[in-house]
Short mmCIF file of N, CA, C and O in Angstrom, two decimals:
data_model
loop_
_atom_site.label_atom_id
_atom_site.label_comp_id
_atom_site.label_asym_id
_atom_site.label_seq_id
_atom_site.Cartn_x
_atom_site.Cartn_y
_atom_site.Cartn_z
N MET F 96 15.01 13.00 -24.41
CA MET F 96 14.43 11.82 -23.58
C MET F 96 13.64 10.89 -24.19
O MET F 96 13.04 10.78 -25.00
N ASP F 97 13.51 9.81 -23.55
CA ASP F 97 12.82 8.67 -23.89
C ASP F 97 11.05 8.86 -24.01
O ASP F 97 10.49 7.76 -24.27
N GLY F 98 10.55 10.14 -23.63
CA GLY F 98 9.19 10.14 -23.19
C GLY F 98 8.55 9.61 -21.96
O GLY F 98 7.56 10.00 -21.66
N ARG F 99 9.48 9.16 -21.09
CA ARG F 99 8.82 8.55 -19.75
C ARG F 99 8.24 9.97 -18.99
O ARG F 99 7.41 9.62 -18.06
N PHE F 100 8.84 11.10 -19.19
CA PHE F 100 8.31 12.19 -18.37
C PHE F 100 7.43 13.30 -19.35
O PHE F 100 7.21 14.27 -18.65
N GLU F 101 6.84 12.81 -20.44
CA GLU F 101 5.88 13.51 -20.84
C GLU F 101 4.56 13.06 -20.09
O GLU F 101 4.07 12.09 -20.16
N LEU F 102 4.21 14.25 -19.56
CA LEU F 102 2.76 14.20 -18.68
C LEU F 102 1.51 14.00 -19.39
O LEU F 102 1.28 15.09 -20.11
N THR F 103 0.66 13.35 -18.97
CA THR F 103 -0.66 13.48 -19.60
C THR F 103 -1.74 14.19 -18.55
O THR F 103 -1.09 14.60 -17.56
N ALA F 104 -2.68 14.40 -18.90
CA ALA F 104 -3.68 15.19 -18.08
C ALA F 104 -3.95 14.46 -16.84
O ALA F 104 -3.92 15.08 -15.71
N TYR F 105 -4.00 13.03 -17.13
CA TYR F 105 -4.23 12.53 -15.66
C TYR F 105 -2.88 12.26 -14.89
O TYR F 105 -2.99 12.30 -13.55
N ASP F 106 -1.86 12.24 -15.33
CA ASP F 106 -0.48 12.45 -14.66
C ASP F 106 -0.45 13.69 -13.79
O ASP F 106 -0.14 13.77 -12.59
N ARG F 107 -1.07 14.87 -14.47
CA ARG F 107 -0.92 16.00 -13.75
C ARG F 107 -2.06 16.30 -12.89
O ARG F 107 -1.74 16.79 -11.81
N GLY F 108 -2.97 15.56 -12.85
CA GLY F 108 -4.15 15.53 -11.72
C GLY F 108 -3.41 14.70 -10.57
O GLY F 108 -3.74 14.98 -9.54
N ARG F 109 -2.83 13.56 -10.87
CA ARG F 109 -2.16 12.80 -9.70
C ARG F 109 -1.24 13.77 -9.15
O ARG F 109 -1.01 13.65 -7.93
N ILE F 110 -0.46 14.47 -9.71
CA ILE F 110 0.46 15.28 -9.23
C ILE F 110 -0.19 16.47 -8.35
O ILE F 110 0.16 17.02 -7.15
N LEU F 111 -1.21 17.26 -8.89
CA LEU F 111 -2.27 17.96 -8.24
C LEU F 111 -2.66 17.37 -6.91
O LEU F 111 -2.69 17.98 -5.68
N ALA F 112 -3.25 15.97 -6.99
CA ALA F 112 -3.67 15.56 -5.85
C ALA F 112 -2.47 15.20 -4.80
O ALA F 112 -2.90 15.26 -3.54
N ALA F 113 -1.45 14.99 -5.34
CA ALA F 113 -0.41 14.86 -4.43
C ALA F 113 0.03 15.96 -3.51
O ALA F 113 0.10 15.76 -2.31
N ARG F 114 0.15 17.27 -4.21
CA ARG F 114 0.28 18.42 -3.71
C ARG F 114 -0.89 18.70 -2.54
O ARG F 114 -0.66 19.15 -1.31
N GLN F 115 -2.23 18.42 -3.04
CA GLN F 115 -3.29 18.73 -1.76
C GLN F 115 -3.01 17.69 -0.73
O GLN F 115 -3.32 18.24 0.35
N ALA F 116 -2.80 16.57 -0.90
CA ALA F 116 -2.60 15.48 0.03
C ALA F 116 -1.63 15.87 1.12
O ALA F 116 -1.34 15.98 2.39
N LEU F 117 -0.21 16.46 0.52
CA LEU F 117 0.51 17.15 1.26
C LEU F 117 0.46 18.30 2.11
O LEU F 117 0.48 18.58 3.43
N ALA F 118 -0.38 19.41 1.48
CA ALA F 118 -1.00 20.51 2.30
C ALA F 118 -2.13 19.75 3.39
O ALA F 118 -2.01 20.59 4.44
N ASP F 119 -2.78 18.77 2.99
CA ASP F 119 -3.94 18.61 4.07
C ASP F 119 -3.07 17.88 5.08
O ASP F 119 -3.40 17.98 6.43
N ALA F 120 -2.22 17.43 4.90
CA ALA F 120 -1.17 16.68 5.84
C ALA F 120 -0.49 17.75 6.93
O ALA F 120 -0.50 17.22 8.43
N GLN F 121 -0.35 18.67 6.41
CA GLN F 121 0.34 19.82 7.35
C GLN F 121 -0.94 20.42 8.36
O GLN F 121 -0.22 20.68 9.19
N ALA F 122 -1.98 20.17 8.03
CA ALA F 122 -3.15 20.54 9.12
C ALA F 122 -3.74 19.71 9.98
O ALA F 122 -4.12 19.84 10.78
N VAL F 123 -2.98 18.33 9.67
CA VAL F 123 -3.56 17.29 10.80
C VAL F 123 -2.58 17.58 12.13
O VAL F 123 -1.42 17.73 12.24
N SER F 124 -3.60 17.42 13.31
CA SER F 124 -2.87 17.61 14.41
C SER F 124 -2.04 16.17 14.66
O SER F 124 -2.85 14.97 14.84
N LEU F 125 -0.75 16.58 15.52
CA LEU F 125 -0.29 15.38 15.81
C LEU F 125 -0.71 14.67 17.01
O LEU F 125 -0.41 13.23 17.27
N LEU F 126 -1.68 15.38 17.76
CA LEU F 126 -2.22 14.88 18.91
C LEU F 126 -3.59 13.79 18.61
O LEU F 126 -3.89 13.13 19.32
N ASP F 127 -3.86 13.82 17.33
CA ASP F 127 -5.04 13.05 16.88
C ASP F 127 -4.47 11.76 15.94
O ASP F 127 -4.24 11.58 14.98
N ALA F 128 -4.26 10.61 16.84
CA ALA F 128 -3.66 9.49 16.14
C ALA F 128 -4.31 8.81 15.16
O ALA F 128 -3.82 8.52 14.33
N SER F 129 -5.73 8.97 15.20
CA SER F 129 -6.59 8.41 14.26
C SER F 129 -6.60 9.41 12.94
O SER F 129 -6.23 8.62 11.71
N ALA F 130 -6.46 10.40 12.84
CA ALA F 130 -6.27 11.36 11.72
C ALA F 130 -4.67 11.20 11.13
O ALA F 130 -4.73 11.15 10.24
N MET F 131 -3.80 11.16 12.20
CA MET F 131 -2.46 10.76 11.60
C MET F 131 -2.25 9.67 10.71
O MET F 131 -1.84 9.25 9.71
N ALA F 132 -2.91 8.61 11.45
CA ALA F 132 -2.94 6.96 10.44
C ALA F 132 -3.49 7.21 9.34
O ALA F 132 -3.24 6.89 8.26
N ARG F 133 -4.72 7.87 9.16
CA ARG F 133 -5.40 7.99 8.01
C ARG F 133 -4.44 8.89 6.84
O ARG F 133 -4.46 8.40 5.62
N MET F 134 -3.83 10.19 7.41
CA MET F 134 -3.04 10.52 6.73
C MET F 134 -1.70 10.01 6.16
O MET F 134 -1.60 10.09 4.88
N LEU F 135 -1.44 9.18 6.88
CA LEU F 135 -0.09 8.48 6.53
C LEU F 135 -0.57 7.16 5.54
O LEU F 135 0.35 7.22 4.41
N GLY F 136 -1.63 6.82 5.69
CA GLY F 136 -1.82 5.94 4.73
C GLY F 136 -2.46 6.42 3.36
O GLY F 136 -1.92 6.00 2.07
N ARG F 137 -2.83 7.87 3.45
CA ARG F 137 -3.21 8.41 2.20
C ARG F 137 -1.74 9.01 1.56
O ARG F 137 -1.57 8.85 0.46
N LEU F 138 -0.71 9.38 2.46
CA LEU F 138 0.23 9.97 1.72
C LEU F 138 1.09 8.63 1.12
O LEU F 138 1.82 8.70 0.02
N GLU F 139 1.06 7.55 1.75
CA GLU F 139 1.88 6.32 1.37
C GLU F 139 1.26 6.05 0.26
O GLU F 139 2.12 5.86 -1.08
N ALA F 140 -0.15 6.05 -0.14
CA ALA F 140 -0.46 5.68 -1.28
C ALA F 140 -0.27 6.74 -2.65
O ALA F 140 -0.21 6.30 -3.57
N THR F 141 -0.37 8.08 -2.32
CA THR F 141 0.03 9.13 -2.97
C THR F 141 1.51 8.90 -3.42
O THR F 141 2.02 9.10 -4.75
N VAL F 142 2.64 8.53 -2.64
CA VAL F 142 3.94 8.40 -2.99
C VAL F 142 3.94 7.22 -4.13
O VAL F 142 4.86 7.14 -4.83
N GLU F 143 3.23 6.13 -3.66
CA GLU F 143 3.45 4.94 -4.42
C GLU F 143 3.01 5.24 -5.93
O GLU F 143 3.52 4.94 -6.78
N GLN F 144 2.01 5.90 -6.00
CA GLN F 144 1.37 6.51 -7.21
C GLN F 144 2.58 7.18 -8.07
O GLN F 144 2.62 7.06 -9.08
N LEU F 145 2.85 8.25 -7.44
CA LEU F 145 4.02 9.26 -8.09
C LEU F 145 5.17 8.42 -8.51
O LEU F 145 5.59 8.41 -9.64
N ILE F 146 5.56 7.41 -7.62
CA ILE F 146 6.79 6.54 -8.04
C ILE F 146 6.49 5.80 -9.22
O ILE F 146 7.08 5.69 -10.13
N GLU F 147 5.36 5.18 -8.86
CA GLU F 147 4.79 4.33 -10.25
C GLU F 147 4.76 5.03 -11.66
O GLU F 147 5.36 4.85 -12.61
N MET F 148 4.21 6.35 -11.49
CA MET F 148 4.11 7.06 -12.58
C MET F 148 5.47 7.50 -13.14
O MET F 148 5.59 7.54 -14.58
N VAL F 149 6.81 7.74 -12.23
CA VAL F 149 7.64 8.25 -12.89
C VAL F 149 8.79 6.94 -13.11
O VAL F 149 9.62 6.87 -14.11
N ASP F 150 8.75 5.90 -12.30
CA ASP F 150 9.55 4.83 -12.36
C ASP F 150 9.20 3.44 -12.46
O ASP F 150 9.28 2.49 -11.48
N SER F 151 7.92 3.26 -13.33
CA SER F 151 7.54 2.24 -13.15
C SER F 151 8.49 0.79 -13.99
O SER F 151 8.93 1.22 -14.94
N PRO F 152 8.55 -0.42 -13.14
CA PRO F 152 9.44 -1.33 -13.47
C PRO F 152 8.95 -1.86 -14.96
O PRO F 152 7.78 -1.98 -15.00
N PRO F 153 9.54 -2.59 -15.83
CA PRO F 153 8.90 -3.18 -16.82
C PRO F 153 8.26 -4.32 -16.25
O PRO F 153 8.71 -4.93 -15.43
N ALA F 154 7.04 -4.43 -17.03
CA ALA F 154 6.48 -5.85 -16.68
C ALA F 154 7.00 -7.06 -16.61
O ALA F 154 6.76 -7.96 -15.75
N ALA F 155 7.99 -7.61 -17.43
CA ALA F 155 8.55 -8.88 -17.24
C ALA F 155 9.72 -8.61 -16.08
O ALA F 155 9.80 -9.96 -15.42
N ALA F 156 9.90 -7.98 -15.42
CA ALA F 156 10.73 -7.75 -14.35
C ALA F 156 10.19 -7.86 -13.11
O ALA F 156 10.50 -7.97 -11.74
N SER F 157 8.79 -8.03 -13.21
CA SER F 157 8.05 -8.15 -11.98
C SER F 157 7.57 -9.08 -11.38
O SER F 157 7.18 -10.48 -11.80
N VAL F 158 8.34 -9.00 -10.11
CA VAL F 158 8.12 -10.54 -9.17
C VAL F 158 7.71 -10.18 -7.83
O VAL F 158 7.69 -8.99 -7.36
N ARG F 159 6.74 -10.73 -7.50
CA ARG F 159 5.69 -10.59 -6.51
C ARG F 159 5.72 -11.54 -5.20
O ARG F 159 6.50 -12.59 -5.35
N CYS F 160 5.87 -11.05 -4.07
CA CYS F 160 5.94 -11.71 -2.92
C CYS F 160 4.76 -12.70 -2.62
O CYS F 160 3.60 -12.36 -3.48
N PRO F 161 4.93 -13.73 -1.85
CA PRO F 161 3.69 -14.66 -1.86
C PRO F 161 2.91 -13.98 -1.08
O PRO F 161 1.50 -14.78 -1.26
N ALA F 162 2.37 -12.92 -0.43
CA ALA F 162 1.60 -12.50 0.07
C ALA F 162 0.41 -11.82 -1.13
O ALA F 162 -0.49 -11.30 -0.69
N GLY F 163 1.07 -11.38 -2.46
CA GLY F 163 0.20 -10.79 -3.14
C GLY F 163 -0.72 -11.73 -3.90
O GLY F 163 -0.73 -12.87 -4.31
N HIS F 164 -2.04 -11.20 -3.77
CA HIS F 164 -3.13 -12.39 -4.17
C HIS F 164 -3.02 -12.25 -5.51
O HIS F 164 -2.80 -10.92 -6.42
N PRO F 165 -3.26 -13.41 -6.28
CA PRO F 165 -3.49 -13.60 -7.74
C PRO F 165 -4.08 -12.44 -8.36
O PRO F 165 -3.75 -12.10 -9.65
N GLU F 166 -5.36 -12.10 -7.96
CA GLU F 166 -6.19 -11.10 -8.54
C GLU F 166 -5.43 -9.75 -8.29
O GLU F 166 -6.23 -8.70 -9.10
N ASP F 167 -4.75 -9.43 -7.53
CA ASP F 167 -4.45 -8.17 -7.05
C ASP F 167 -3.16 -7.98 -7.97
O ASP F 167 -2.03 -8.11 -7.81
N ALA F 168 -3.49 -6.72 -8.68
CA ALA F 168 -2.03 -6.29 -9.96
C ALA F 168 -1.21 -5.61 -9.42
O ALA F 168 -0.40 -5.29 -10.26
N THR F 169 -1.45 -4.88 -8.21
CA THR F 169 -0.47 -3.92 -7.79
C THR F 169 0.89 -4.60 -7.67
O THR F 169 1.00 -5.62 -7.15
N PRO F 170 1.89 -3.67 -7.75
CA PRO F 170 3.38 -4.47 -7.74
C PRO F 170 3.76 -4.17 -6.02
O PRO F 170 3.06 -3.73 -5.41
N CYS F 171 5.00 -5.02 -5.75
CA CYS F 171 5.19 -4.99 -4.44
C CYS F 171 5.76 -3.80 -4.05
O CYS F 171 6.15 -3.05 -4.79
N GLY F 172 5.75 -3.37 -2.65
CA GLY F 172 5.89 -2.11 -2.06
C GLY F 172 7.37 -2.22 -1.44
O GLY F 172 7.53 -1.63 -0.50
N GLY F 173 8.24 -3.01 -2.03
CA GLY F 173 9.66 -3.31 -1.33
C GLY F 173 9.88 -4.71 -1.26
O GLY F 173 9.14 -5.61 -1.64
N PRO F 174 10.77 -4.88 -0.11
CA PRO F 174 11.41 -6.18 -0.16
C PRO F 174 10.42 -6.77 0.88
O PRO F 174 9.37 -6.29 1.77
N VAL F 175 10.33 -8.36 1.06
CA VAL F 175 9.65 -9.06 2.04
C VAL F 175 10.12 -8.70 3.44
O VAL F 175 11.32 -8.90 3.86
N VAL F 176 9.34 -8.03 4.46
CA VAL F 176 9.72 -7.80 5.65
C VAL F 176 8.76 -8.38 6.89
O VAL F 176 9.29 -8.42 7.90
N VAL F 177 7.52 -9.08 6.45
CA VAL F 177 6.94 -9.63 7.66
C VAL F 177 6.33 -10.97 6.86
O VAL F 177 6.31 -11.29 5.78
N THR F 178 5.72 -11.72 7.85
CA THR F 178 5.03 -12.68 7.60
C THR F 178 3.68 -12.62 8.40
O THR F 178 3.54 -12.18 9.26
N VAL F 179 2.43 -12.91 7.22
CA VAL F 179 1.09 -12.73 7.90
C VAL F 179 0.74 -14.12 8.31
O VAL F 179 0.67 -14.79 7.60
N ILE F 180 0.41 -13.92 9.94
CA ILE F 180 0.05 -15.43 10.30
C ILE F 180 -1.53 -15.54 10.71
O ILE F 180 -1.74 -14.37 11.08
N ASP F 181 -2.15 -16.70 9.82
CA ASP F 181 -3.83 -16.38 10.22
C ASP F 181 -3.86 -17.20 11.36
O ASP F 181 -3.05 -17.60 12.16
N SER F 182 -5.28 -17.54 11.79
CA SER F 182 -5.66 -17.90 13.07
C SER F 182 -5.29 -19.39 13.19
O SER F 182 -5.21 -20.25 14.27
N GLU F 183 -4.86 -19.95 12.03
CA GLU F 183 -4.72 -21.44 12.04
C GLU F 183 -3.01 -21.89 12.11
O GLU F 183 -2.55 -22.83 11.91
N ASN F 184 -2.42 -20.63 12.31
CA ASN F 184 -0.94 -20.46 12.43
C ASN F 184 -0.22 -20.66 11.02
O ASN F 184 1.24 -21.24 10.82
N ALA F 185 -1.08 -20.68 9.61
CA ALA F 185 -0.28 -20.75 8.39
C ALA F 185 0.27 -19.43 8.39
O ALA F 185 -0.57 -18.24 8.66
N GLY F 186 1.24 -19.19 7.41
CA GLY F 186 1.53 -17.95 7.17
C GLY F 186 2.23 -17.55 5.72
O GLY F 186 2.20 -18.51 5.31
N ALA F 187 2.28 -16.42 5.40
CA ALA F 187 2.75 -15.98 4.07
C ALA F 187 3.53 -14.73 4.36
O ALA F 187 3.29 -13.87 5.02
N ASP F 188 4.87 -14.85 3.79
CA ASP F 188 5.79 -13.59 3.75
C ASP F 188 5.25 -12.58 2.77
O ASP F 188 4.67 -12.96 1.71
N GLY F 189 5.64 -11.41 3.05
CA GLY F 189 5.17 -10.25 2.07
C GLY F 189 5.79 -8.99 2.38
O GLY F 189 6.40 -8.73 3.69
N CYS F 190 5.88 -8.35 1.28
CA CYS F 190 6.10 -6.54 1.49
C CYS F 190 5.10 -6.24 2.30
O CYS F 190 4.14 -6.66 2.68
N GLU F 191 5.43 -5.00 2.58
CA GLU F 191 4.47 -4.13 3.26
C GLU F 191 3.23 -3.91 2.79
O GLU F 191 2.23 -4.05 3.44
N HIS F 192 3.31 -3.36 1.65
CA HIS F 192 1.90 -3.19 0.59
C HIS F 192 1.33 -4.46 0.64
O HIS F 192 -0.09 -4.62 1.13
N HIS F 193 1.56 -5.67 0.17
CA HIS F 193 0.46 -6.75 -0.02
C HIS F 193 0.73 -7.33 1.24
O HIS F 193 -0.74 -8.11 1.55
N ALA F 194 1.33 -7.22 2.11
CA ALA F 194 0.90 -7.97 3.63
C ALA F 194 -0.08 -7.08 4.10
O ALA F 194 -1.03 -7.69 4.86
N ALA F 195 -0.36 -5.75 4.12
CA ALA F 195 -1.30 -5.07 4.58
C ALA F 195 -2.71 -5.35 3.85
O ALA F 195 -3.72 -5.37 4.84
N ARG F 196 -2.45 -5.52 2.72
CA ARG F 196 -3.74 -5.94 2.00
C ARG F 196 -4.34 -7.28 2.35
O ARG F 196 -5.61 -7.67 2.48
N MET F 197 -3.33 -8.22 2.47
CA MET F 197 -3.78 -9.68 3.08
C MET F 197 -4.20 -9.59 4.45
O MET F 197 -5.30 -10.04 4.82
N LEU F 198 -3.61 -9.10 5.18
CA LEU F 198 -4.23 -8.95 6.50
C LEU F 198 -5.64 -8.18 6.94
O LEU F 198 -6.26 -8.49 7.34
N ALA F 199 -6.02 -7.34 5.75
CA ALA F 199 -6.98 -6.43 5.91
C ALA F 199 -8.31 -7.43 5.42
O ALA F 199 -9.31 -7.29 5.71
N SER F 200 -7.74 -8.24 4.61
CA SER F 200 -8.90 -9.48 3.99
C SER F 200 -8.97 -10.77 5.06
O SER F 200 -9.88 -11.56 4.44
N ILE F 201 -8.40 -10.79 5.93
CA ILE F 201 -8.19 -12.21 7.05
C ILE F 201 -8.40 -11.84 8.23
O ILE F 201 -7.84 -10.99 8.91
N SER F 202 -9.64 -12.45 8.62
CA SER F 202 -9.94 -12.18 10.10
C SER F 202 -9.26 -13.02 11.03
O SER F 202 -8.95 -14.20 10.50
N GLY F 203 -8.62 -12.32 12.08
CA GLY F 203 -7.76 -13.11 13.15
C GLY F 203 -6.43 -13.37 12.59
O GLY F 203 -5.54 -13.86 13.43
N ALA F 204 -5.67 -12.42 11.78
CA ALA F 204 -4.36 -12.79 11.33
C ALA F 204 -3.57 -11.55 12.08
O ALA F 204 -4.18 -10.59 12.52
N HIS F 205 -2.46 -11.70 12.07
CA HIS F 205 -1.24 -10.78 12.43
C HIS F 205 -0.21 -10.84 11.85
O HIS F 205 0.31 -11.72 11.35
N PRO F 206 0.74 -9.53 11.70
CA PRO F 206 2.08 -9.70 11.11
C PRO F 206 3.14 -9.99 12.20
O PRO F 206 2.77 -9.46 13.32
N VAL F 207 4.01 -10.63 11.60
CA VAL F 207 5.33 -10.59 12.64
C VAL F 207 6.47 -10.34 11.69
O VAL F 207 6.65 -11.04 10.46
N ALA F 208 7.01 -9.72 12.51
CA ALA F 208 8.40 -9.05 11.40
C ALA F 208 9.43 -10.09 11.13
O ALA F 208 9.57 -10.77 12.08
N LYS F 209 10.26 -9.83 10.01
CA LYS F 209 11.19 -10.89 9.86
C LYS F 209 12.33 -10.26 10.47
O LYS F 209 12.30 -8.93 11.08
N PRO F 210 13.32 -11.24 10.95
CA PRO F 210 14.43 -10.95 11.61
C PRO F 210 15.26 -9.75 11.14
O PRO F 210 15.79 -9.16 12.03
N ASP F 211 15.27 -9.74 9.87
CA ASP F 211 16.16 -8.72 9.61
C ASP F 211 15.35 -7.27 9.04
O ASP F 211 15.87 -6.37 8.40
N ALA F 212 14.13 -7.19 9.47
CA ALA F 212 13.11 -6.08 9.06
C ALA F 212 13.35 -4.87 9.63
O ALA F 212 13.98 -5.00 11.29
N PRO F 213 13.02 -3.58 9.54
CA PRO F 213 13.15 -2.31 9.87
C PRO F 213 12.37 -2.40 11.42
O PRO F 213 11.30 -3.01 11.29
N ALA F 214 12.74 -1.78 12.36
CA ALA F 214 11.87 -1.70 13.62
C ALA F 214 10.52 -0.90 13.21
O ALA F 214 10.33 0.06 12.59
N GLY F 215 9.84 -1.56 13.88
CA GLY F 215 8.32 -1.21 13.66
C GLY F 215 7.48 -1.58 12.45
O GLY F 215 6.20 -1.04 12.08
N VAL F 216 8.06 -2.44 11.48
CA VAL F 216 7.27 -2.68 10.58
C VAL F 216 6.05 -3.50 10.36
O VAL F 216 5.17 -3.02 9.97
N ALA F 217 6.14 -4.37 11.38
CA ALA F 217 4.87 -5.07 11.79
C ALA F 217 3.71 -4.33 12.20
O ALA F 217 2.62 -4.33 12.11
N ALA F 218 3.92 -3.21 12.96
CA ALA F 218 2.68 -2.16 13.49
C ALA F 218 2.55 -1.48 12.34
O ALA F 218 1.32 -0.89 12.33
N ARG F 219 3.45 -1.00 11.39
CA ARG F 219 3.04 -0.16 10.03
C ARG F 219 1.94 -1.02 9.42
O ARG F 219 1.22 -0.42 8.96
N VAL F 220 2.66 -2.18 9.18
CA VAL F 220 1.55 -3.24 8.37
C VAL F 220 0.19 -3.24 9.06
O VAL F 220 -0.83 -3.09 8.43
N PHE F 221 0.20 -3.56 10.19
CA PHE F 221 -0.98 -3.81 11.00
C PHE F 221 -1.73 -2.28 10.83
O PHE F 221 -3.15 -2.40 10.48
N ARG F 222 -1.26 -1.25 10.92
CA ARG F 222 -1.82 0.15 11.11
C ARG F 222 -2.53 0.36 9.67
O ARG F 222 -3.53 0.55 9.54
N THR F 223 -1.51 0.17 8.73
CA THR F 223 -2.20 0.23 7.26
C THR F 223 -3.28 -1.00 6.94
O THR F 223 -4.55 -0.39 6.39
N ALA F 224 -3.43 -1.92 7.57
CA ALA F 224 -4.41 -3.28 7.13
C ALA F 224 -5.61 -2.20 7.79
O ALA F 224 -6.75 -2.64 7.28
N HIS F 225 -5.68 -2.10 8.94
CA HIS F 225 -6.54 -1.45 9.71
C HIS F 225 -7.51 -0.16 8.90
O HIS F 225 -8.79 -0.03 9.15
N HIS F 226 -6.66 0.35 7.98
CA HIS F 226 -7.22 1.48 7.32
C HIS F 226 -7.52 1.23 5.65
O HIS F 226 -7.67 2.21 4.77
N THR F 227 -7.41 -0.14 5.50
CA THR F 227 -7.75 -0.55 4.23
C THR F 227 -8.87 -1.76 4.21
O THR F 227 -9.44 -2.43 4.88
N HIS F 228 -9.69 -1.50 3.02
CA HIS F 228 -10.80 -2.11 2.92
C HIS F 228 -10.58 -3.65 2.64
O HIS F 228 -9.34 -4.02 1.92
N PRO F 229 -11.04 -4.81 3.13
CA PRO F 229 -10.73 -5.97 2.67
C PRO F 229 -11.15 -6.40 1.01
O PRO F 229 -11.52 -5.39 0.69
N PHE F 230 -10.01 -7.12 0.61
CA PHE F 230 -10.09 -7.48 -0.70
C PHE F 230 -10.31 -5.74 -1.77
O PHE F 230 -10.96 -5.78 -2.45
N PRO F 231 -9.10 -5.04 -1.28
CA PRO F 231 -9.16 -3.97 -2.41
C PRO F 231 -8.70 -3.77 -3.55
O PRO F 231 -9.38 -3.00 -4.44
N TRP F 232 -8.15 -5.09 -4.01
CA TRP F 232 -8.11 -5.18 -5.57
C TRP F 232 -9.61 -5.58 -6.29
O TRP F 232 -9.75 -5.33 -7.37
N ARG F 233 -10.73 -5.59 -5.49
CA ARG F 233 -11.89 -5.75 -5.95
C ARG F 233 -12.63 -4.47 -6.14
O ARG F 233 -13.78 -4.64 -6.96
N GLY F 234 -12.08 -3.24 -5.78
CA GLY F 234 -12.74 -2.12 -5.98
C GLY F 234 -13.65 -2.09 -5.21
O GLY F 234 -13.80 -2.23 -4.08
N ASN F 235 -15.00 -1.60 -5.86
CA ASN F 235 -16.17 -1.41 -5.04
C ASN F 235 -17.24 -2.83 -4.85
O ASN F 235 -18.05 -2.52 -4.19
N GLN F 236 -16.79 -3.80 -5.50
CA GLN F 236 -17.51 -5.06 -5.55
C GLN F 236 -17.42 -5.46 -3.84
O GLN F 236 -16.59 -5.33 -2.90
N VAL F 237 -18.53 -6.35 -3.42
CA VAL F 237 -18.58 -6.73 -1.95
C VAL F 237 -17.48 -7.74 -1.96
O VAL F 237 -17.51 -8.56 -2.68
N GLY F 238 -16.72 -7.94 -0.53
CA GLY F 238 -15.45 -8.64 -0.59
C GLY F 238 -16.31 -9.96 0.07
O GLY F 238 -17.36 -10.24 0.65
N GLY F 239 -15.83 -11.19 -0.51
CA GLY F 239 -16.20 -12.36 0.11
C GLY F 239 -14.99 -13.16 0.78
O GLY F 239 -13.94 -12.44 1.00
N ALA F 240 -15.14 -14.47 1.17
CA ALA F 240 -14.08 -15.11 1.70
C ALA F 240 -12.80 -15.49 0.96
O ALA F 240 -12.92 -15.65 -0.15
N ALA F 241 -11.72 -15.30 1.57
CA ALA F 241 -10.30 -15.53 0.70
C ALA F 241 -10.01 -17.05 0.89
O ALA F 241 -10.38 -17.65 1.78
#
């Protein structure tokens, strides 16, 4: 093998965290919408990390959607599926991942699904944004205006 699957201590820690997230998800009440939304966000982030660990694309092949902030180094989370419309009716197309991060960082914005997008994608982006801190690429820094 080319060494892509040689696990570091950090990788093994991420796998243990993923197993714990899955175990925690099984204990969440289906009647608690808030807890379900938080758990879906946690599981989504966990799956993204595992996919990145196993199948990260080469840096040269990285093409990002327009909703990806220049300071946000995260890769796209799939095809462009929504347009984030701000309060002045300006919009940016984005994948679910970057659209949610943009939406979380802009007051008064909303997602609009592209015509060929899967059903419910705008609601998923809105829900994910609701559980995302503004300007998440800045880490624990205080977010400013975008």
